[in-house]
XYZ file of C-alpha atoms in Angstrom:
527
model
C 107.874 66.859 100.256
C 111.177 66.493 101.450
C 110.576 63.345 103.015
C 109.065 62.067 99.867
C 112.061 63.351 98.158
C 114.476 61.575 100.277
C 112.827 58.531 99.436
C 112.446 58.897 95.647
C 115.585 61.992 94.519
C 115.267 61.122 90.928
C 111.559 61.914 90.492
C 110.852 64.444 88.108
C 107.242 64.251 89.161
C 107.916 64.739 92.485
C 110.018 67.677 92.397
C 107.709 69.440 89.397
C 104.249 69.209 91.862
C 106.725 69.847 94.619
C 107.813 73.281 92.899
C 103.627 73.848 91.737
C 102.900 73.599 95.181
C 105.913 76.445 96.074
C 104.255 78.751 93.538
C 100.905 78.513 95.041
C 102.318 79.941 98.296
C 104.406 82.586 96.627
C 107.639 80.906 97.543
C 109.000 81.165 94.344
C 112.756 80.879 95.324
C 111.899 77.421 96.152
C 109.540 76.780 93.428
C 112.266 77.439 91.088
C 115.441 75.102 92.397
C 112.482 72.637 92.589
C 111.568 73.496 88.952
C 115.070 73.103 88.112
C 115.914 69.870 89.558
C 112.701 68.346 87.933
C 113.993 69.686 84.479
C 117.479 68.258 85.417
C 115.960 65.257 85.377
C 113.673 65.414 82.537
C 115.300 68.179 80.538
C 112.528 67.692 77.263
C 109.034 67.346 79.826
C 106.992 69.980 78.207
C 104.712 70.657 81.060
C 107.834 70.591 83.692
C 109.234 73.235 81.357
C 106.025 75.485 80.696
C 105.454 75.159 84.726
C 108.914 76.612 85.237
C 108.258 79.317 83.256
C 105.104 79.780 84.710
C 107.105 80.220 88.003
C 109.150 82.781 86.560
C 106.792 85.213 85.103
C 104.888 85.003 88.399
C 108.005 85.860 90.295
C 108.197 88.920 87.660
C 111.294 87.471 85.741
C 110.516 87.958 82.547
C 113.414 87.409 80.580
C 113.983 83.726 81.665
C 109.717 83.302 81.567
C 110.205 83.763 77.748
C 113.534 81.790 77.251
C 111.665 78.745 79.248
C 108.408 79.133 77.064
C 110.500 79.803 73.937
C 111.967 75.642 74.558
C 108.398 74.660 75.799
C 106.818 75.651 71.947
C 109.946 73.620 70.777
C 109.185 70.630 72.772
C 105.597 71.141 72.112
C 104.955 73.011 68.565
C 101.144 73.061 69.020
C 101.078 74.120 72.253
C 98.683 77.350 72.074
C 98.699 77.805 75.581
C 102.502 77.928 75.846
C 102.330 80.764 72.849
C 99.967 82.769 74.947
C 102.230 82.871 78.244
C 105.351 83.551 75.984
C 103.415 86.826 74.513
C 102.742 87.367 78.125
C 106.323 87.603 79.470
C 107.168 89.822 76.101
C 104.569 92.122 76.942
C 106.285 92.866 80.647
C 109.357 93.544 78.667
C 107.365 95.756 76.117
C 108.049 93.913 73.688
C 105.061 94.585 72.077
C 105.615 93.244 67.957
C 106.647 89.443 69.774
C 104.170 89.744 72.245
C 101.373 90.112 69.074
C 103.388 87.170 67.208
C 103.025 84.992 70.000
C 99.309 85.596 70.417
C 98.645 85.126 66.500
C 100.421 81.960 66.421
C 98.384 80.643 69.690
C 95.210 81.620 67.812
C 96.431 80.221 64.502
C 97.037 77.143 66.184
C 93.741 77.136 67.983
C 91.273 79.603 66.250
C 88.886 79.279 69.160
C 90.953 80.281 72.351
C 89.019 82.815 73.551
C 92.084 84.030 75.992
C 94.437 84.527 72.855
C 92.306 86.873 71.007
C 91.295 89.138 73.774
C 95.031 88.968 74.945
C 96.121 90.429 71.376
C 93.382 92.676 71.450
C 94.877 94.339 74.476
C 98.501 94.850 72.924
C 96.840 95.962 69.581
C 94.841 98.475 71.823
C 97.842 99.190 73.563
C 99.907 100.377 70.766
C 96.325 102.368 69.414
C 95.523 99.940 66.114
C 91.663 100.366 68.068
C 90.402 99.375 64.403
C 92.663 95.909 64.491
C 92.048 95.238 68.050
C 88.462 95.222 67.466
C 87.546 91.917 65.855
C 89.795 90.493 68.377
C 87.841 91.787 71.321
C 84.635 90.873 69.525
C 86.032 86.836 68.647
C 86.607 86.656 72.355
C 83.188 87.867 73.138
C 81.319 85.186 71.171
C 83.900 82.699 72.236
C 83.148 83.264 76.267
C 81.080 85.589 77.529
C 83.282 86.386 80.653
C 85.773 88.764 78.008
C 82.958 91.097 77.454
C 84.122 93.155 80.088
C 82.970 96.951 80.699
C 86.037 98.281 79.348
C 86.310 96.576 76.109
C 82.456 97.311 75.811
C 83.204 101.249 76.117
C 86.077 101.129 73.271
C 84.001 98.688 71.048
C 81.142 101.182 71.614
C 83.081 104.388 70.554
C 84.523 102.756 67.217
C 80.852 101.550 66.379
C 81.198 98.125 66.575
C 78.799 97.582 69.524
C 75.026 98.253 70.223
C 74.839 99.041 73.918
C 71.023 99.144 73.920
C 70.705 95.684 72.416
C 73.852 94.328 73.928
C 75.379 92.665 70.991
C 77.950 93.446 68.427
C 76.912 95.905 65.200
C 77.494 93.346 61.932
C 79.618 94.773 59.611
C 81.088 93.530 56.478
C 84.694 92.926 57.706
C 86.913 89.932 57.814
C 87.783 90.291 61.598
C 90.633 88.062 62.255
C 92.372 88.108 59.180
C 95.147 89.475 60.998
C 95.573 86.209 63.386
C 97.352 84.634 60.840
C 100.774 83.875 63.163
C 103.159 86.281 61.671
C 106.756 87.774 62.695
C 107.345 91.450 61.637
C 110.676 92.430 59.874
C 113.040 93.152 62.580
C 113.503 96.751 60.821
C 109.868 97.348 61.370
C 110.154 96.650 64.906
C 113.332 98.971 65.572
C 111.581 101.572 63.912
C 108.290 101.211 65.732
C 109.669 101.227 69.042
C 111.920 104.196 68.429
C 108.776 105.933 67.387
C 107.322 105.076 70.198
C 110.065 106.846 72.186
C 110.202 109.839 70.103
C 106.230 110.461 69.564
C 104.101 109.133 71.947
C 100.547 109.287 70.435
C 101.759 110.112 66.390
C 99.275 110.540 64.060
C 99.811 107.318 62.387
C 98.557 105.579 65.488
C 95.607 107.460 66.109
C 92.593 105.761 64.902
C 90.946 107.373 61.532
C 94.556 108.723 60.802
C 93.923 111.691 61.939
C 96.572 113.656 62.332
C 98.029 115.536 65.202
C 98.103 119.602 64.897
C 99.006 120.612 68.845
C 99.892 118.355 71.928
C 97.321 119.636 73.890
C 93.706 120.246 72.956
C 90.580 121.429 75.109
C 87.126 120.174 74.799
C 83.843 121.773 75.970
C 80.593 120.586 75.546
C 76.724 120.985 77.364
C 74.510 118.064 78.934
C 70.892 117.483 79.522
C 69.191 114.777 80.961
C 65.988 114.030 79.844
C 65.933 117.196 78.622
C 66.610 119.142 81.689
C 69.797 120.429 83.683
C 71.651 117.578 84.884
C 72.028 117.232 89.005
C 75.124 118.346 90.913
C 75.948 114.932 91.320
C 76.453 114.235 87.176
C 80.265 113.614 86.417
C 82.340 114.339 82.922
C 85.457 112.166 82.723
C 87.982 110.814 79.890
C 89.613 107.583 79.812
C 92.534 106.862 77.537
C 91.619 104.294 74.842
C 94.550 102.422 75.566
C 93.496 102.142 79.093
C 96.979 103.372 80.476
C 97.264 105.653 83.374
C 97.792 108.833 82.892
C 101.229 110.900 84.035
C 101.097 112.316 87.322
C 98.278 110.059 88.810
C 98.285 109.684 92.066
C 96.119 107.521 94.949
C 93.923 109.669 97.040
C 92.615 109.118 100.823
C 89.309 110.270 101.995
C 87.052 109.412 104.206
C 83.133 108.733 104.437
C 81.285 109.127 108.149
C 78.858 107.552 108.826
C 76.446 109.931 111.224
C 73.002 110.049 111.990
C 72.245 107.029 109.768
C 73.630 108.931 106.481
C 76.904 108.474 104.540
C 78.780 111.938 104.690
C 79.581 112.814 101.832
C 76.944 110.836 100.320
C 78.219 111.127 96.811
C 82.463 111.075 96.149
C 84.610 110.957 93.012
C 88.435 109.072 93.894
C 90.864 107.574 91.494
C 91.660 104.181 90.663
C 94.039 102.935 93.256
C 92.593 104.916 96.545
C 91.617 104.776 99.423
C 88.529 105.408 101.538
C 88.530 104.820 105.605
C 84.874 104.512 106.723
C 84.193 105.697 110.421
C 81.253 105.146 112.215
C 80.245 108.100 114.400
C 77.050 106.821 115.062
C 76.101 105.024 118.219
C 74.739 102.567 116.230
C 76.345 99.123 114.619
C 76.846 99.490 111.026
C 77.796 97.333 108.512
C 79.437 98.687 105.034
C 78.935 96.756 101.893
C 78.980 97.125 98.344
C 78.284 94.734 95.473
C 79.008 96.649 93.025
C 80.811 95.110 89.622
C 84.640 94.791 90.195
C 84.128 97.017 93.402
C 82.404 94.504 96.018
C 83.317 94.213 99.394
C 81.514 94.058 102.849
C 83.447 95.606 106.071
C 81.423 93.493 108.615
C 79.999 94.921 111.743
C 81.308 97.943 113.090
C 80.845 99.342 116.297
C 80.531 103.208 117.517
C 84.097 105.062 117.022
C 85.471 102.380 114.879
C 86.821 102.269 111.322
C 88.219 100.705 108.145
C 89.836 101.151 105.309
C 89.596 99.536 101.694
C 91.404 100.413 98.323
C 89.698 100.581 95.027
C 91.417 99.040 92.994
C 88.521 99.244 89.691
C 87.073 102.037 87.761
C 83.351 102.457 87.842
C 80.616 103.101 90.180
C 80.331 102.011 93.703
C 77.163 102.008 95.460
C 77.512 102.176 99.289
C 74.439 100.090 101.816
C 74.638 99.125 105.332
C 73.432 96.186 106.255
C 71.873 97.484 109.333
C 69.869 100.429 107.816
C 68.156 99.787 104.783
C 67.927 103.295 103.986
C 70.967 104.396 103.629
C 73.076 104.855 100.748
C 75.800 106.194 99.107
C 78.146 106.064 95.841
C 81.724 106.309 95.177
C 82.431 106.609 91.121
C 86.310 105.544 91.018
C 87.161 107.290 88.158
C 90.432 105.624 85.570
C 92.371 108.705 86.382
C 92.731 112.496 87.291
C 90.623 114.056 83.682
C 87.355 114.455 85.215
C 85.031 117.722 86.069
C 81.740 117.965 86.947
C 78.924 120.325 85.083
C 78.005 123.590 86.416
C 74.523 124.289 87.275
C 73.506 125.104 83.667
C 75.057 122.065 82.410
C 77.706 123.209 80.642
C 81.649 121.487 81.050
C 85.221 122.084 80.301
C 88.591 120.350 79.702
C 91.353 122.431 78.851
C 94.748 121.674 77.566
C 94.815 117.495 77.166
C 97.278 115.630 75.767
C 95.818 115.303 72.113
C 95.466 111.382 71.699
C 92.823 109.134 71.541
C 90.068 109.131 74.612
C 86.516 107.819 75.325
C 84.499 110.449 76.933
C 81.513 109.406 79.349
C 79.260 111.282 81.681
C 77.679 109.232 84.317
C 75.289 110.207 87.084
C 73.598 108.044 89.976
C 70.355 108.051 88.215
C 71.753 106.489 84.863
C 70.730 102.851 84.698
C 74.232 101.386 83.246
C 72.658 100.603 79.344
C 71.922 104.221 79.283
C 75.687 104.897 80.659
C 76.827 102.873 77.813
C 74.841 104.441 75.299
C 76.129 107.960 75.763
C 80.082 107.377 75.361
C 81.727 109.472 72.464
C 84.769 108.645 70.961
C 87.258 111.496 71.565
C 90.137 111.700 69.185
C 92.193 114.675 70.397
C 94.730 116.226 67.799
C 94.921 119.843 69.236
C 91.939 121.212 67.332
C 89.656 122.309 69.940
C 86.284 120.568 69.988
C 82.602 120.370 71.470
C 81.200 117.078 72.666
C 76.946 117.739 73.603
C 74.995 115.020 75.909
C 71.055 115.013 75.360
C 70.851 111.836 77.154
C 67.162 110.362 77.986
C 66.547 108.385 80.834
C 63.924 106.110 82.212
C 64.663 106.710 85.403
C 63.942 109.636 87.668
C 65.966 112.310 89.485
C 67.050 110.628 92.627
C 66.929 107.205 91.178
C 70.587 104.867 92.618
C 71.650 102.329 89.566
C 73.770 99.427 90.271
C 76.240 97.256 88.312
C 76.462 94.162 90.433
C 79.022 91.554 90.547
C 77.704 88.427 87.927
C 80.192 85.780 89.240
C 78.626 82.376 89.556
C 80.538 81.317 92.940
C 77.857 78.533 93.093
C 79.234 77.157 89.381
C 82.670 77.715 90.877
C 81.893 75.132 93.804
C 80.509 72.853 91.060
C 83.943 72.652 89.012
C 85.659 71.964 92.162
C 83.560 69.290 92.890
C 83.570 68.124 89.838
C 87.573 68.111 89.138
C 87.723 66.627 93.007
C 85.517 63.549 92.478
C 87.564 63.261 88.795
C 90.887 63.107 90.630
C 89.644 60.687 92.960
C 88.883 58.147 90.780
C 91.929 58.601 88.606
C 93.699 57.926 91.957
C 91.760 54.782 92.301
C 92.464 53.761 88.640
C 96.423 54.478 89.277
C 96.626 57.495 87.280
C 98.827 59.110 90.028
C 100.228 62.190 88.118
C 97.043 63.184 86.363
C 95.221 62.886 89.522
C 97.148 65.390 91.490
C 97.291 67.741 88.406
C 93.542 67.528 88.734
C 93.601 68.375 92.313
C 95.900 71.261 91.931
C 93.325 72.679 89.093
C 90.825 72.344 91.452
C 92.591 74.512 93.758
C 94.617 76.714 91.254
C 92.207 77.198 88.715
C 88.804 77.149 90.261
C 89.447 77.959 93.739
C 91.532 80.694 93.227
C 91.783 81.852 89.488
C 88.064 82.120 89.174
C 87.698 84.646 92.004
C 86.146 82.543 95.222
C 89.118 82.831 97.286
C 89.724 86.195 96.942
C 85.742 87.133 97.345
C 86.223 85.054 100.336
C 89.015 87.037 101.706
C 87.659 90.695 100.614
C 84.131 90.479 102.267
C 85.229 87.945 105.156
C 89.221 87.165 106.106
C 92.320 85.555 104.330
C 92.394 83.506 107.153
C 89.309 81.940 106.313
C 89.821 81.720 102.476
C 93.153 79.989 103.457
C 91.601 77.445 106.117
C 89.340 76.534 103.199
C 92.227 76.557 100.800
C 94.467 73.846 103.277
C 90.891 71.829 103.609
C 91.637 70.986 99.422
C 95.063 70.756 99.924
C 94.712 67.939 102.386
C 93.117 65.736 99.869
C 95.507 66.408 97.557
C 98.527 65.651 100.011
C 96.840 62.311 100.154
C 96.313 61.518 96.752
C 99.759 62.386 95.863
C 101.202 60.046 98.915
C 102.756 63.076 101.372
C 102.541 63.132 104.850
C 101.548 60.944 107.397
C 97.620 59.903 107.771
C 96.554 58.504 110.891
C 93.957 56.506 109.056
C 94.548 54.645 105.811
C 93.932 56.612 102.751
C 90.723 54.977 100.611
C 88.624 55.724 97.896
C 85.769 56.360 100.731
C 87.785 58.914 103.294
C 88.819 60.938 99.848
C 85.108 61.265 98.588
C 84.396 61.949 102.527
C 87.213 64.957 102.968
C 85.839 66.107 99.590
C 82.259 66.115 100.224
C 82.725 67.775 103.258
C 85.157 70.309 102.188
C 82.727 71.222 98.769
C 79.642 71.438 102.010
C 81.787 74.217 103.727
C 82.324 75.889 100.561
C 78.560 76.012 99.665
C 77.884 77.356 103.246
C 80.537 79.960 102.495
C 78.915 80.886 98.982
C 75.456 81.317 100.620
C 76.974 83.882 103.546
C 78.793 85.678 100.605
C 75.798 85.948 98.436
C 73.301 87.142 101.864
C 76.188 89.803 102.206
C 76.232 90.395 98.356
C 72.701 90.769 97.207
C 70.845 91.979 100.219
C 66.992 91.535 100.006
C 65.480 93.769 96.667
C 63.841 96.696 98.442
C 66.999 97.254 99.656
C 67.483 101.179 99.872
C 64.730 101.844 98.132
C-alpha cells in the first residue's frame, strides 16, 4: 500500500481499500488517517464516508460513527443500510429514541431488511415495549430465517405470539409494523423518557400489560413434575430478564470438570454466561473434549494424561460435553443468562425470594427435555412485588436419563459456496476492468463471508487462529493481486487468479469437512 500510494497520492480509491484493509486487522489508528485522506480527497463519496464510520464504531467511537453516518444519509438519502449503522452507534451512546428513528427510517426506506427490524426489535425490547418489539422480531423471522434466534423465540413465546410445538408464529389480528413508519419523537418526550429511566428503572408504564409495580422486590414459588412424576436432581429453575440485560452483581465463575476413569466429574454443572471451565484429564488415557452444542461449540483437540484447557462460555443455554475418544461418555454444562437460578428439591417444589419486580421469562430445563418441549414450558413472569406461584406439569417423550442436544445449524459448506461465488465474480470484473468493484467483491468475500458468517471464527475455536488466519492471507493474496499491490513473481492473469482461487476454496472445503467430523460425530454417539 504505501508503495502504491507513492505512486498514485491522490487516489481516493486507494487510500479508502487501503484503510478497509486496516480495519480488517484491527489497526484502526491507521484505518482512520487512511479513511481521512480518502475523504480529503473525495469529501461527498458515500461509501468512503459510510466506511469511515464503519471504522469508527468498530474502534468503539461512537460519537464521530454517528456524525460520519449522519453526512453518509445526506450524501445518500436512501441509503437503508447507512440508517441502520447510525441507530447502531446511537444505541452505544444509549441513545435509545434516535437509535429507534434510525431503524424506522431504514425499514421505511426498505420494508424488507430483515437486519432493520430485528435491530429495532432489540431497542424496543430493551426499553420493555415487549408488545411493540414483537412484530418486529416476527417481520425479521419471515424475512430470514437466521433472526429466529433462541432468545427472541423465548420472549415471542411468553407474550403468545409463537407456537413452539409447531414452530411458527400464532396469527393474530394485528397490524405489526405500523410502527416502522420513520418517525422522530418530540425532543420533550425524549428528555423525559430518559430521566425516567434514571429515576425508575423498571416503572410500571414499561412493564408489559401495564401492570403496575406495588414492591421492588417480589418472590415466586412454584412445584414441577415431569411427566407426571418428581423431576431428577439434575432439573434447573432459572429467570432471564426480558430485556436480556445482565443482571447487577453478575459475576464470571471458574470451575473445573475432570475427566477420570472415562467419566466427566461433575457430570452435570450450572455456570454463568461469561465463565470459565478448565478441563483436566486425569486419566491415563487421550481424550478429546468437544461440544456442538448451539452457540456453545468447540472441540479442545487431543489431550494427553495430566494436561488441561480452558474455554469461556460466552452463550446461554445447554452444553452437552463428548469425547471423541470414548463414545460413552458425556456430560452437560447449562450456562445459565445470569445468577437467578435454583434447582428443585426432591419433591419438586422451588423458590425465588426477593427479585427485583420487572419483567422475566421463567424456564425450567433438564437433560432429558428435548429442546421443543424446553420451549413449550416458558412462562412469562411479570414481577410487580405481589408474590406469585408459577406450576410446571411438563410431559415429555423422552425418558429419565435421556441427553437432548441443540446443535449448531450453520451451513459452513454454503459459506464456502458464497466465497466462491463472490471470488470467481471479482475475477471476471477484474478481467472486464471493473477495478474498484472487483476488489470490493474480494473484500466481501473475505469480510462478509469468511468472517461475518462465522467460518473463521469456527475455524479458530475448534482448531487455531493461526490456521483461520493462514486461510484468511490465502484470500487476501488474490485480492492483493487484483487490486495491483505487491510484487508477483509471475504475471497476474485471468488463469493464475481462478487457480489461487480454486485452490484456496479446495483448502477451505477440506477445512469444513474436519470441522463438521469434529462437529457431528457419528449418530450413536453417547448413546
Amino acid at each position: 500500500f504505501e508503495q502504491a500510494a507513492k505512486i498514485s497520492p491522490n487516489s481516493p480509491e486507494l487510500f479508502s481499500i487501503w484503510g478497509a484493509a486496516l480495519r480488517m486487522a484491527k489497526k484502526f489508528e491507521g484505518a482512520k488517517k487512511r479513511f481521512a485522506r480518502a475523504h480529503e480527497l473525495s469529501p461527498d463519496d458515500e461509501e468512503i464516508t459510510f466506511n469511515w464510520g464503519m471504522t469508527e464504531l468498530e474502534a468503539d467511537h461512537a460519537k464521530e460513527a454517528i456524525r460520519l453516518f449522519q453526512k453518509t444519509v445526506k450524501l445518500s438519502p436512501d441509503n437503508y443500510m447507512a440508517y441502520n449503522m447510525l441507530g447502531k452507534a446511537h444505541g452505544r451512546e444509549k441513545m435509545y429514541e434516535e437509535e429507534k428513528a434510525a431503524y424506522k427510517k431504514a425499514i421505511a426506506i426498505n420494508p424488507d431488511f430483515a437486519q432493520g427490524h430485528f435491530n429495532l426489535g432489540i431497542v424496543l425490547g430493551i426499553q420493555k415495549k415487549f408488545e411493540s418489539a414483537a412484530p418486529h422480531f416476527l417481520k425479521a423471522i419471515e424475512l430470514d430465517k437466521e433472526f429466529e434466534k433462541p432468545f427472541v423465540i423465548q420472549m415471542l413465546t411468553a407474550l403468545g405470539h409463537y407456537d413452539p410445538a409447531a414452530e411458527k408464529p400464532i396469527k393474530k389480528e394485528t397490524a405489526p409494523v405500523q410502527q416502522a413508519k420513520a418517525e422522530t419523537p418530540p425532543a420533550v418526550e425524549k428528555v423525559e423518557e430518559i430521566k425516567d429511566d434514571k429515576k425508575s428503572e423498571g416503572s410500571d408504564h414499561k412493564m408489559e400489560e401495564g401492570s403496575k409495580k406495588v414492591k421492588n422486590t417480589t418472590s415466586i414459588k412454584g412445584h414441577i413434575k415431569i411427566n407426571g412424576k418428581k423431576p431428577g436432581p439434575n432439573t434447573l429453575v432459572f429467570l432471564e430478564t426480558k430485556s436480556k440485560l445482565r443482571v447487577a452483581n453478575q459475576k464470571p465463575e471458574t470451575l473445573t470438570i475432570r475427566q477420570n476413569g472415562l467419566q466427566f466429574i461433575p457430570q452435570h454443572s450450572v455456570i454463568q454466561v461469561g465463565s470459565a471451565i478448565t478441563f483436566s484429564n486425569e486419566d491415563r488415557e487421550v481424550h478429546n473434549i468437544f461440544s456442538k452444542s448451539l452457540s456453545n461449540q468447540f472441540n479442545l483437540g487431543a489431550m494427553a494424561s495430566g494436561s488441561a484447557k480452558t474455554i469461556e462460555f460466552t452463550q446461554a443455554g445447554p452444553v452437552v460435553l463428548r469425547c471423541n475418544m470414548h463414545k460413552d461418555m458425556i456430560g452437560t454444562v447449562f450456562v445459565v443468562p445470569n445468577g437467578i437460578y435454583t434447582k428443585p428439591n426432591a419433591d419438586g417444589d422451588y423458590q425465588f425470594d426477593n427479585i427485583k419486580s420487572e419483567g422475566y421469562i421463567l424456564q425450567v430445563w433438564d437433560p432429558m427435555l428435548a429442546p421443543d418441549e424446553v420451549h413449550a414450558n416458558i412462562k412469562s413472569a411479570d414481577l410487580t412485588g405481589v408474590d406469585q406461584t408459577f406450576d410446571f406439569d411438563i410431559k415429555s417423550a423422552s425418558v429419565a436419563g435421556e441427553i437432548h442436544d441443540m446443535t449448531d445449524p450453520t451451513d459452513y459448506n454454503a459459506i464456502v459456496d458464497n466465497i466462491e461465488r463472490e471470488m470467481l465474480q471479482a475475477i471476471e470484473d477484474w478481467k472486464n476492468g471493473k477495478k474498484f468493484i472487483s476488489r470490493k467483491r474480494m473484500l466481501m468475500a473475505i469480510t462478509k463471508h469468511y468472517d461475518g458468517e462465522g467460518l473463521k471464527g469456527a475455524i479458530a475455536k475448534s482448531f487455531s487462529s493461526k490456521r483461520s488466519i493462514q486461510l484468511e492471507q490465502k484470500l487476501d493474496n488474490i485480492r492483493k493481486e487484483i487490486s495491483g499491490y505487491g510484487e508477483s513473481k509471475d504475471p497476474v492473469t485471468e488463469d493464475s487468479l481462478i487457480s489461487q482461487a480454486r485452490f484456496a476454496v479446495s483448502q477451505l472445503r477440506l477445512n469444513v469437512k474436519e470441522l463438521e467430523a469434529r462437529l457431528q460425530p457419528d449418530n450413536d454417539l453417547g448413546k
